[in-house]
Tab-separated table of C-alpha atoms in Angstrom:
chain	number	residue	atom	x	y	z
K	1	MET	CA	8.966	-10.000	-12.064
K	2	ASN	CA	11.221	-8.025	-9.704
K	3	ILE	CA	11.264	-5.094	-12.154
K	4	ILE	CA	7.466	-5.109	-12.411
K	5	LYS	CA	7.146	-5.225	-8.628
K	6	ARG	CA	9.554	-2.282	-8.257
K	7	MET	CA	7.567	-0.310	-10.837
K	8	ILE	CA	4.375	-0.769	-8.843
K	9	THR	CA	5.576	-0.626	-5.244
K	10	ASP	CA	8.763	1.485	-5.248
K	11	GLU	CA	8.146	4.989	-6.573
K	12	SER	CA	11.689	6.077	-5.681
K	13	SER	CA	13.331	3.534	-8.010
K	14	THR	CA	14.163	4.360	-11.625
K	15	ALA	CA	11.614	1.850	-12.899
K	16	GLY	CA	8.983	3.272	-10.547
K	17	ARG	CA	9.612	6.860	-11.642
K	18	ILE	CA	9.452	5.940	-15.343
K	19	PHE	CA	6.258	3.972	-14.757
K	20	ASN	CA	4.638	6.839	-12.837
K	21	ILE	CA	5.535	9.404	-15.509
K	22	THR	CA	4.189	7.090	-18.222
K	23	ILE	CA	0.878	6.619	-16.413
K	24	GLN	CA	0.556	10.369	-15.874
K	25	LEU	CA	1.120	11.012	-19.583
K	26	LEU	CA	-1.447	8.359	-20.476
K	27	ILE	CA	-3.995	9.972	-18.131
K	28	VAL	CA	-3.496	13.338	-19.839
K	29	LEU	CA	-3.704	11.722	-23.301
K	30	SER	CA	-6.859	9.887	-22.278
K	31	LEU	CA	-8.548	13.096	-21.117
K	32	LEU	CA	-7.398	14.879	-24.274
K	33	GLY	CA	-8.809	12.058	-26.411
K	34	PHE	CA	-12.091	12.198	-24.494
K	35	SER	CA	-12.320	15.923	-25.236
K	36	LEU	CA	-11.399	15.495	-28.918
K	37	GLN	CA	-14.179	12.929	-29.369
K	38	THR	CA	-16.725	15.668	-28.683
K	39	LEU	CA	-15.631	17.680	-31.746
K	40	PRO	CA	-18.492	17.663	-34.285
K	41	ASP	CA	-16.464	17.613	-37.521
K	42	LEU	CA	-14.293	14.542	-36.948
K	43	THR	CA	-13.927	12.115	-39.845
K	44	VAL	CA	-14.670	8.406	-39.480
K	45	ARG	CA	-10.949	7.655	-39.617
K	46	GLN	CA	-10.195	10.143	-36.850
K	47	ARG	CA	-12.926	8.694	-34.629
K	48	LEU	CA	-11.595	5.186	-35.184
K	49	LEU	CA	-8.078	6.358	-34.312
K	50	LEU	CA	-9.322	7.971	-31.087
K	51	ARG	CA	-11.233	4.822	-30.136
K	52	ALA	CA	-8.180	2.657	-30.835
K	53	SER	CA	-5.973	4.867	-28.650
K	54	GLU	CA	-8.651	4.772	-25.940
K	55	THR	CA	-8.652	0.974	-26.066
K	56	VAL	CA	-4.863	0.773	-25.717
K	57	ILE	CA	-4.829	3.222	-22.796
K	58	VAL	CA	-7.624	1.384	-20.978
K	59	LEU	CA	-5.825	-1.937	-21.392
K	60	ILE	CA	-2.707	-0.382	-19.827
K	61	PHE	CA	-4.792	1.071	-16.975
K	62	THR	CA	-6.394	-2.354	-16.495
K	63	ALA	CA	-3.001	-4.029	-16.278
K	64	GLU	CA	-1.881	-1.365	-13.783
K	65	TYR	CA	-4.999	-1.924	-11.653
K	66	LEU	CA	-4.556	-5.711	-11.606
K	67	LEU	CA	-0.854	-5.405	-10.799
K	68	ARG	CA	-1.544	-3.026	-7.916
K	69	ILE	CA	-4.005	-5.565	-6.519
K	70	ALA	CA	-1.519	-8.396	-7.000
K	71	TYR	CA	1.330	-6.590	-5.204
K	72	ALA	CA	-0.751	-4.845	-2.526
K	73	PRO	CA	0.124	-5.906	1.052
K	74	ASP	CA	-3.593	-6.010	1.837
K	75	ARG	CA	-5.576	-6.592	-1.361
K	76	ARG	CA	-9.000	-6.027	0.161
K	77	LYS	CA	-7.870	-2.768	1.738
K	78	PHE	CA	-6.480	-1.540	-1.592
K	79	ILE	CA	-9.617	-2.460	-3.571
K	80	PHE	CA	-11.830	-0.431	-1.231
K	81	SER	CA	-9.350	2.424	-0.763
K	82	PHE	CA	-9.812	5.808	-2.445
K	83	PHE	CA	-7.207	5.148	-5.124
K	84	GLY	CA	-8.418	1.586	-5.620
K	85	ILE	CA	-11.943	2.818	-6.348
K	86	VAL	CA	-10.619	5.590	-8.617
K	87	ASP	CA	-8.532	3.072	-10.587
K	88	LEU	CA	-11.600	0.856	-11.006
K	89	LEU	CA	-13.877	3.717	-12.081
K	90	ALA	CA	-11.239	4.822	-14.594
K	91	ILE	CA	-11.596	1.586	-16.572
K	92	LEU	CA	-15.108	0.353	-15.718
K	93	PRO	CA	-17.066	2.590	-18.162
K	94	PHE	CA	-15.055	1.245	-21.109
K	95	TYR	CA	-15.989	-2.365	-20.362
K	96	LEU	CA	-19.601	-1.552	-19.522
K	97	MET	CA	-20.033	0.244	-22.854
K	98	LEU	CA	-19.043	-2.895	-24.760
K	99	GLY	CA	-22.412	-4.518	-24.176
K	100	ILE	CA	-24.863	-1.829	-23.145
K	101	ASP	CA	-27.735	0.075	-24.667
K	102	LEU	CA	-26.345	2.978	-26.730
K	103	ARG	CA	-28.703	5.390	-24.978
K	104	ALA	CA	-26.786	4.909	-21.731
K	105	ILE	CA	-23.336	5.489	-23.250
K	106	ARG	CA	-23.336	9.252	-22.649
K	107	THR	CA	-23.849	8.712	-18.924
K	108	LEU	CA	-21.054	6.146	-18.749
K	109	GLN	CA	-18.681	8.320	-20.763
K	110	LEU	CA	-19.046	11.018	-18.137
K	111	LEU	CA	-17.439	8.643	-15.623
K	112	ARG	CA	-14.266	8.668	-17.710
K	113	VAL	CA	-13.358	12.081	-16.316
K	114	VAL	CA	-12.719	10.241	-13.023
K	115	ARG	CA	-9.343	9.397	-14.550
K	116	ILE	CA	-8.134	12.874	-13.688
K	117	LEU	CA	-8.243	11.785	-10.033
K	118	LYS	CA	-5.602	9.159	-10.835
K	119	LEU	CA	-3.120	12.028	-11.078
K	120	ALA	CA	-3.554	12.569	-7.331
K	121	ARG	CA	-1.571	9.376	-6.666
K	122	TYR	CA	1.522	10.880	-8.309
K	123	SER	CA	1.362	14.335	-6.703
K	124	LYS	CA	2.711	14.841	-3.189
K	125	ALA	CA	0.629	17.991	-2.848
K	126	MET	CA	-2.550	16.077	-3.734
K	127	GLN	CA	-1.598	13.302	-1.321
K	128	ARG	CA	-1.114	15.937	1.383
K	129	LEU	CA	-4.548	17.379	0.553
K	130	SER	CA	-6.089	13.910	0.812
K	131	ARG	CA	-4.410	13.447	4.196
K	132	ALA	CA	-5.722	16.861	5.280
K	133	PHE	CA	-9.292	15.850	4.412
K	134	LYS	CA	-8.868	12.743	6.557
K	135	ILE	CA	-7.560	14.812	9.462
K	136	ALA	CA	-10.473	17.255	9.266
K	137	LYS	CA	-13.053	14.608	8.319
K	138	GLU	CA	-15.196	14.881	11.447
K	139	GLU	CA	-15.197	18.695	11.405
K	140	LEU	CA	-16.096	18.760	7.696
K	141	GLN	CA	-18.914	16.253	8.249
K	142	LEU	CA	-20.307	18.423	11.040
K	143	PHE	CA	-19.965	21.495	8.820
K	144	LEU	CA	-21.780	19.753	5.948
K	145	PHE	CA	-24.638	18.672	8.212
K	146	THR	CA	-24.947	22.177	9.675
K	147	THR	CA	-24.943	23.681	6.181
K	148	LEU	CA	-27.738	21.378	5.008
K	149	VAL	CA	-29.810	22.300	8.074
K	150	LEU	CA	-29.230	26.018	7.438
K	151	LEU	CA	-30.173	25.641	3.768
K	152	TYR	CA	-33.465	24.068	4.730
K	153	LEU	CA	-34.214	26.588	7.462
K	154	ALA	CA	-33.394	29.462	5.089
K	155	ALA	CA	-35.736	27.997	2.478
K	156	VAL	CA	-38.554	27.687	5.037
K	157	GLY	CA	-37.976	31.232	6.298
K	158	ILE	CA	-37.949	32.943	2.905
K	159	TYR	CA	-40.969	30.890	1.777
K	160	TYR	CA	-43.122	32.238	4.605
K	161	PHE	CA	-41.879	35.783	4.023
K	162	GLU	CA	-42.222	35.853	0.233
K	163	ASN	CA	-44.881	33.330	-0.767
K	164	PRO	CA	-47.813	35.703	-0.122
K	165	ALA	CA	-46.117	38.458	-2.204
K	166	GLN	CA	-44.533	36.222	-4.893
K	167	PRO	CA	-46.558	32.998	-5.132
K	168	GLU	CA	-45.037	32.092	-8.507
K	169	ALA	CA	-41.359	32.625	-7.613
K	170	PHE	CA	-41.679	31.084	-4.141
K	171	SER	CA	-44.461	28.596	-4.820
K	172	SER	CA	-43.056	25.945	-2.458
K	173	ILE	CA	-40.210	25.277	-0.062
K	174	PHE	CA	-38.510	23.296	-2.829
K	175	ASP	CA	-38.448	26.413	-5.028
K	176	ALA	CA	-37.193	28.412	-2.054
K	177	LEU	CA	-34.308	25.934	-1.658
K	178	TRP	CA	-32.766	27.302	-4.870
K	179	TRP	CA	-32.855	30.793	-3.391
K	180	SER	CA	-31.272	29.546	-0.148
K	181	VAL	CA	-28.445	27.813	-2.047
K	182	ILE	CA	-27.465	30.851	-4.122
K	183	THR	CA	-27.840	33.159	-1.103
K	184	LEU	CA	-25.885	31.133	1.452
K	185	THR	CA	-23.107	30.544	-1.094
K	186	THR	CA	-23.142	34.329	-1.799
K	187	VAL	CA	-23.552	33.718	-5.555
K	188	GLY	CA	-26.775	35.690	-5.885
K	189	TYR	CA	-27.834	35.098	-9.500
K	190	GLY	CA	-30.751	37.488	-9.067
K	191	ASP	CA	-33.297	35.273	-10.820
K	192	ILE	CA	-35.446	35.212	-7.671
K	193	TYR	CA	-35.155	37.734	-4.867
K	194	PRO	CA	-37.256	39.059	-1.965
K	195	ILE	CA	-39.432	42.134	-2.357
K	196	THR	CA	-40.950	42.364	1.132
K	197	ALA	CA	-39.244	44.186	4.019
K	198	GLY	CA	-39.193	41.031	6.125
K	199	GLY	CA	-37.793	38.986	3.251
K	200	ARG	CA	-35.025	41.503	2.598
K	201	PHE	CA	-34.005	41.635	6.256
K	202	PHE	CA	-34.036	37.825	6.356
K	203	THR	CA	-31.855	37.770	3.221
K	204	PHE	CA	-29.388	40.153	4.871
K	205	MET	CA	-29.084	37.785	7.826
K	206	MET	CA	-28.605	34.799	5.505
K	207	LEU	CA	-25.874	36.633	3.563
K	208	ILE	CA	-23.949	37.273	6.789
K	209	ILE	CA	-24.225	33.577	7.667
K	210	GLY	CA	-23.265	32.694	4.070
K	211	LEU	CA	-19.947	34.519	4.408
K	212	GLY	CA	-19.094	32.197	7.289
K	213	ILE	CA	-20.204	29.131	5.325
K	214	VAL	CA	-17.807	30.027	2.502
K	215	SER	CA	-14.804	30.812	4.720
K	216	LEU	CA	-15.112	28.154	7.438
K	217	PRO	CA	-14.167	25.053	5.389
K	218	ALA	CA	-11.199	26.922	3.891
K	219	GLY	CA	-9.880	27.539	7.411
K	220	LEU	CA	-10.440	23.920	8.424
K	221	ILE	CA	-8.591	22.578	5.382
K	222	ALA	CA	-5.752	25.096	5.735
K	223	SER	CA	-5.244	24.032	9.362
K	224	ALA	CA	-5.373	20.348	8.383
K	225	LEU	CA	-2.864	20.937	5.560
K	226	SER	CA	-0.464	22.533	8.018
K	227	GLU	CA	-0.810	19.495	10.298
K	228	ALA	CA	-0.325	17.113	7.370
K	229	ARG	CA	2.866	18.933	6.373
K	230	LYS	CA	4.187	18.602	9.921
K	231	MET	CA	3.441	14.865	9.829
K	232	GLU	CA	5.566	14.550	6.653
K	233	ASP	CA	8.475	16.376	8.270
């Protein structure tokens, strides 16, 4: 029992390092198996082999999840933590698919890609990034709210400029929201665009604001990462 506890709770021990490397390899194998299952020309034997390997990996992930709960100092806190939820979502689709309508399986299978987030537990850089998001949480929430407001206001503005000239392309504010998203994110697919002078000037203003929307969160996260690195030192 002491060895199992060290594997789960002490990442610096030999048992802990071996356990962590094994789990990381299993995560990669699981994602590889998930991708291979989408190949169209697989034989029945190959599909059965992939399903069997998936079952074994999920059982190991399940044991890991239960052991982490068992050895957690605060079980409730772990269950509702980021990594606790990720660990649960990594195994939940497998068990739900055992007794569910086949039409819903595709949706549940998509949740299996959540397993890639399990790798974050074993990467110091990813842990630092997670800590940085916590540090800048309030600023990022404010930024997200401001962005949503700007998206809506941009959609309203371009609708009133362009609807009279392009009633099909900008038939409603909801259609204009697509334009505001691709404009404020500076993607600019070009599928819908303004043709009036007022609409073009408004688009120019939105593009200037969009440059700030793209760069601002990068600056916030970079600053938070620097602070998180100082906290580690």
